[in-house]
Amino acid sequence: MTQDTTRRFLFLQGPHGPFFHRLSRMLRAAGAQTWRVGFNAGDRAFWFTPSTYIPFRGTPDEWPATFKSLITDRKITDIVLYGDTRPIHAQAVAEAKAAGLTVHVFEEGYMRPYWVTYERGGTNGNSRLMDMTIPQMQRALEMSDLDVPEAPAHWGDMRQHVFYGALYHWFVMFRNGDYRNFKRHRELPVARETMLYTKRLLLMPLIALDRIIATARIKYGGFPYHLALLQLEHDASFQMHSPFTRMEEFLDLVISGFAKGAPQHHHLVFKAHPLENGRSPIRKIIRRLARENGVKARVHYVRGGKLARLLDHARTAVTVNSTAAQQVLWRGIPLKVFGKAVYAKPEFVSTDPLPDFFAQPGRPDNRAYKDYRRFLLETSQVAGGFYSARGRRQLMRQVVDLMLAPDDPYDALRSGTAAPRQQLRVVT
């Protein structure tokens, strides 16, 4: 690929850590120009090129006008961001699309942990996948012969993820004097968030022990069980693309549906998100709701860990819209979802009322799901990770070429212009 000196990229907020800086460096090596807008000291700490760093110290009301001036004055052709629903990003995306800019959106992988998501225009509930049918994907795959890797079984760089999260919030908490107007997109105070990240980092051994004990009780209990996949309550997919505002609403719905419909010898297992940090007393809420519904002895809670160990014997799974549901579908396990999700296709997910789903679930169309999975691995899922050095190196080998390509990954596959994709040997 020849150098393209006409491309001018403006980076907004990215995943915690140095990924966005490394990405910009690779884009500059390809001939493009890059800048970064920082909204707090955490953003500044992970951008190591001061000459291309643009601090935004204004109020949230001033951001849309500032963004318009930035893209005009610097003749920006592309914007790059992580997640598209936080207010500063949603406003920027709207302005960028109106100005005809290319919008590059990164997100955690729809098939994490060995892939990250790269799409243009939007992700999750704003993804182009929401409007695509399985037959359309199957037609696009007719020229493809990708050998699909096995489903991942664990989060590849959890310790680095927690470390960079704690470090980022430390900078925001103690070094944010130059950004007095900064307003977080999450409601929890930054001091509380920093404390929770640090606490989780220190308590990882005890959390692991608690998880091992809970998992052993389920493994050796000898009972059939249904699995509920939990998400972070503040996660954009939960807040912006679901009917719930609090996790307790989902917990109440699931436990009452289980009590009404599941056979009396079946159990219900709630699996916490790997990054759940205790901001919400989920375990206490589950215990209270289970007691109120008369199923206290049949409801369990597991703090993170490998999903595969629980999926191996699960009868069904329910979730709001967790990406972990991809592993459920890969195994052909019946699935019920309540929010907007890129995998919520009629071929895969149940439309039955929850008590009926627990009583007599129907299996997903496994052949259709395999085609869907192949389609994602040929398009929006890029091998690698944001947080570990190894994951970032792996990601860089492909993602810059995808960003510089004239076609969106979905259009490139349909038109036959998609570049070869890196294959992974997944070790579980």
mmCIF file of N, CA, C and O in Angstrom, residues 103-141:
data_model
loop_
_atom_site.group_PDB
_atom_site.id
_atom_site.type_symbol
_atom_site.label_atom_id
_atom_site.label_comp_id
_atom_site.label_asym_id
_atom_site.label_seq_id
_atom_site.Cartn_x
_atom_site.Cartn_y
_atom_site.Cartn_z
ATOM 1 N N VAL A 103 -15.780 7.706 9.963
ATOM 2 C CA VAL A 103 -15.808 7.503 11.408
ATOM 3 C C VAL A 103 -15.337 6.087 11.717
ATOM 4 O O VAL A 103 -15.994 5.105 11.351
ATOM 5 N N HIS A 104 -14.193 5.983 12.390
ATOM 6 C CA HIS A 104 -13.621 4.684 12.761
ATOM 7 C C HIS A 104 -13.927 4.430 14.230
ATOM 8 O O HIS A 104 -13.485 5.195 15.095
ATOM 9 N N VAL A 105 -14.655 3.363 14.525
ATOM 10 C CA VAL A 105 -15.068 3.079 15.894
ATOM 11 C C VAL A 105 -14.475 1.744 16.348
ATOM 12 O O VAL A 105 -14.658 0.718 15.684
ATOM 13 N N PHE A 106 -13.783 1.780 17.468
ATOM 14 C CA PHE A 106 -13.264 0.567 18.087
ATOM 15 C C PHE A 106 -14.128 0.212 19.293
ATOM 16 O O PHE A 106 -14.701 1.071 19.950
ATOM 17 N N GLU A 107 -14.198 -1.070 19.581
ATOM 18 C CA GLU A 107 -14.942 -1.563 20.746
ATOM 19 C C GLU A 107 -14.345 -2.900 21.152
ATOM 20 O O GLU A 107 -13.558 -3.487 20.410
ATOM 21 N N GLU A 108 -14.694 -3.352 22.340
ATOM 22 C CA GLU A 108 -14.295 -4.704 22.733
ATOM 23 C C GLU A 108 -14.855 -5.687 21.708
ATOM 24 O O GLU A 108 -15.892 -5.453 21.095
ATOM 25 N N GLY A 109 -14.169 -6.788 21.506
ATOM 26 C CA GLY A 109 -14.557 -7.709 20.452
ATOM 27 C C GLY A 109 -15.931 -8.309 20.654
ATOM 28 O O GLY A 109 -16.293 -8.687 21.766
ATOM 29 N N TYR A 110 -16.691 -8.399 19.568
ATOM 30 C CA TYR A 110 -17.942 -9.145 19.635
ATOM 31 C C TYR A 110 -17.646 -10.602 19.944
ATOM 32 O O TYR A 110 -18.504 -11.334 20.428
ATOM 33 N N MET A 111 -16.421 -11.030 19.642
ATOM 34 C CA MET A 111 -15.982 -12.393 19.933
ATOM 35 C C MET A 111 -14.697 -12.344 20.752
ATOM 36 O O MET A 111 -13.695 -12.953 20.398
ATOM 37 N N ARG A 112 -14.731 -11.557 21.813
ATOM 38 C CA ARG A 112 -13.576 -11.428 22.682
ATOM 39 C C ARG A 112 -13.232 -12.765 23.318
ATOM 40 O O ARG A 112 -14.085 -13.642 23.368
ATOM 41 N N PRO A 113 -11.989 -12.983 23.774
ATOM 42 C CA PRO A 113 -10.958 -11.995 23.966
ATOM 43 C C PRO A 113 -9.896 -11.956 22.877
ATOM 44 O O PRO A 113 -8.989 -11.151 22.952
ATOM 45 N N TYR A 114 -9.958 -12.834 21.896
ATOM 46 C CA TYR A 114 -8.890 -12.889 20.908
ATOM 47 C C TYR A 114 -9.118 -11.964 19.719
ATOM 48 O O TYR A 114 -8.326 -11.946 18.787
ATOM 49 N N TRP A 115 -10.196 -11.204 19.750
ATOM 50 C CA TRP A 115 -10.480 -10.246 18.691
ATOM 51 C C TRP A 115 -11.001 -8.955 19.305
ATOM 52 O O TRP A 115 -11.569 -8.964 20.394
ATOM 53 N N VAL A 116 -10.787 -7.844 18.604
ATOM 54 C CA VAL A 116 -11.433 -6.590 18.952
ATOM 55 C C VAL A 116 -12.343 -6.212 17.784
ATOM 56 O O VAL A 116 -12.212 -6.743 16.675
ATOM 57 N N THR A 117 -13.245 -5.290 18.039
ATOM 58 C CA THR A 117 -14.189 -4.867 17.010
ATOM 59 C C THR A 117 -13.722 -3.573 16.365
ATOM 60 O O THR A 117 -13.381 -2.609 17.068
ATOM 61 N N TYR A 118 -13.697 -3.565 15.041
ATOM 62 C CA TYR A 118 -13.440 -2.351 14.276
ATOM 63 C C TYR A 118 -14.560 -2.192 13.252
ATOM 64 O O TYR A 118 -14.767 -3.068 12.402
ATOM 65 N N GLU A 119 -15.299 -1.090 13.352
ATOM 66 C CA GLU A 119 -16.367 -0.809 12.401
ATOM 67 C C GLU A 119 -16.329 0.663 12.016
ATOM 68 O O GLU A 119 -15.725 1.489 12.715
ATOM 69 N N ARG A 120 -16.991 0.975 10.951
ATOM 70 C CA ARG A 120 -17.121 2.372 10.537
ATOM 71 C C ARG A 120 -18.558 2.837 10.783
ATOM 72 O O ARG A 120 -19.496 2.128 10.448
ATOM 73 N N GLY A 121 -18.675 3.992 11.396
ATOM 74 C CA GLY A 121 -19.994 4.570 11.621
ATOM 75 C C GLY A 121 -20.576 4.306 12.983
ATOM 76 O O GLY A 121 -21.207 5.183 13.570
ATOM 77 N N GLY A 122 -20.392 3.097 13.553
ATOM 78 C CA GLY A 122 -20.960 2.790 14.849
ATOM 79 C C GLY A 122 -20.786 1.325 15.201
ATOM 80 O O GLY A 122 -20.536 0.485 14.325
ATOM 81 N N THR A 123 -20.933 1.019 16.487
ATOM 82 C CA THR A 123 -20.809 -0.359 16.958
ATOM 83 C C THR A 123 -22.029 -0.722 17.801
ATOM 84 O O THR A 123 -22.871 0.125 18.115
ATOM 85 N N ASN A 124 -22.108 -1.981 18.172
ATOM 86 C CA ASN A 124 -23.203 -2.500 19.009
ATOM 87 C C ASN A 124 -24.550 -2.103 18.414
ATOM 88 O O ASN A 124 -24.819 -2.403 17.256
ATOM 89 N N GLY A 125 -25.402 -1.430 19.163
ATOM 90 C CA GLY A 125 -26.725 -1.087 18.651
ATOM 91 C C GLY A 125 -26.718 -0.126 17.488
ATOM 92 O O GLY A 125 -27.728 0.026 16.791
ATOM 93 N N ASN A 126 -25.581 0.546 17.238
ATOM 94 C CA ASN A 126 -25.442 1.454 16.095
ATOM 95 C C ASN A 126 -24.685 0.820 14.933
ATOM 96 O O ASN A 126 -24.379 1.499 13.952
ATOM 97 N N SER A 127 -24.392 -0.461 15.041
ATOM 98 C CA SER A 127 -23.630 -1.157 14.007
ATOM 99 C C SER A 127 -24.472 -1.425 12.764
ATOM 100 O O SER A 127 -25.695 -1.608 12.839
ATOM 101 N N ARG A 128 -23.811 -1.498 11.635
ATOM 102 C CA ARG A 128 -24.487 -1.896 10.402
ATOM 103 C C ARG A 128 -25.003 -3.322 10.481
ATOM 104 O O ARG A 128 -25.928 -3.697 9.749
ATOM 105 N N LEU A 129 -24.420 -4.113 11.375
ATOM 106 C CA LEU A 129 -24.866 -5.493 11.532
ATOM 107 C C LEU A 129 -26.325 -5.579 11.965
ATOM 108 O O LEU A 129 -26.998 -6.583 11.708
ATOM 109 N N MET A 130 -26.817 -4.555 12.639
ATOM 110 C CA MET A 130 -28.190 -4.581 13.133
ATOM 111 C C MET A 130 -29.199 -4.721 11.999
ATOM 112 O O MET A 130 -30.279 -5.287 12.188
ATOM 113 N N ASP A 131 -28.857 -4.213 10.835
ATOM 114 C CA ASP A 131 -29.789 -4.229 9.702
ATOM 115 C C ASP A 131 -29.478 -5.323 8.687
ATOM 116 O O ASP A 131 -30.143 -5.409 7.653
ATOM 117 N N MET A 132 -28.457 -6.140 8.961
ATOM 118 C CA MET A 132 -28.092 -7.201 8.029
ATOM 119 C C MET A 132 -28.790 -8.501 8.405
ATOM 120 O O MET A 132 -28.884 -8.847 9.579
ATOM 121 N N THR A 133 -29.247 -9.226 7.404
ATOM 122 C CA THR A 133 -29.870 -10.525 7.636
ATOM 123 C C THR A 133 -28.849 -11.637 7.430
ATOM 124 O O THR A 133 -27.815 -11.442 6.780
ATOM 125 N N ILE A 134 -29.157 -12.803 7.959
ATOM 126 C CA ILE A 134 -28.261 -13.945 7.775
ATOM 127 C C ILE A 134 -28.140 -14.323 6.296
ATOM 128 O O ILE A 134 -27.027 -14.591 5.817
ATOM 129 N N PRO A 135 -29.221 -14.346 5.517
ATOM 130 C CA PRO A 135 -29.063 -14.638 4.087
ATOM 131 C C PRO A 135 -28.139 -13.649 3.370
ATOM 132 O O PRO A 135 -27.369 -14.055 2.487
ATOM 133 N N GLN A 136 -28.160 -12.371 3.752
ATOM 134 C CA GLN A 136 -27.252 -11.401 3.148
ATOM 135 C C GLN A 136 -25.803 -11.740 3.478
ATOM 136 O O GLN A 136 -24.914 -11.654 2.612
ATOM 137 N N MET A 137 -25.556 -12.134 4.704
ATOM 138 C CA MET A 137 -24.203 -12.514 5.100
ATOM 139 C C MET A 137 -23.754 -13.773 4.371
ATOM 140 O O MET A 137 -22.594 -13.877 3.947
ATOM 141 N N GLN A 138 -24.656 -14.721 4.214
ATOM 142 C CA GLN A 138 -24.302 -15.958 3.533
ATOM 143 C C GLN A 138 -23.945 -15.705 2.073
ATOM 144 O O GLN A 138 -23.029 -16.327 1.529
ATOM 145 N N ARG A 139 -24.644 -14.781 1.434
ATOM 146 C CA ARG A 139 -24.307 -14.443 0.050
ATOM 147 C C ARG A 139 -22.932 -13.792 -0.043
ATOM 148 O O ARG A 139 -22.166 -14.049 -0.976
ATOM 149 N N ALA A 140 -22.598 -12.957 0.936
ATOM 150 C CA ALA A 140 -21.297 -12.294 0.933
ATOM 151 C C ALA A 140 -20.160 -13.290 1.151
ATOM 152 O O ALA A 140 -19.028 -13.061 0.721
ATOM 153 N N LEU A 141 -20.462 -14.416 1.782
ATOM 154 C CA LEU A 141 -19.442 -15.421 2.099
ATOM 155 C C LEU A 141 -19.210 -16.428 0.981
ATOM 156 O O LEU A 141 -18.354 -17.301 1.111
#
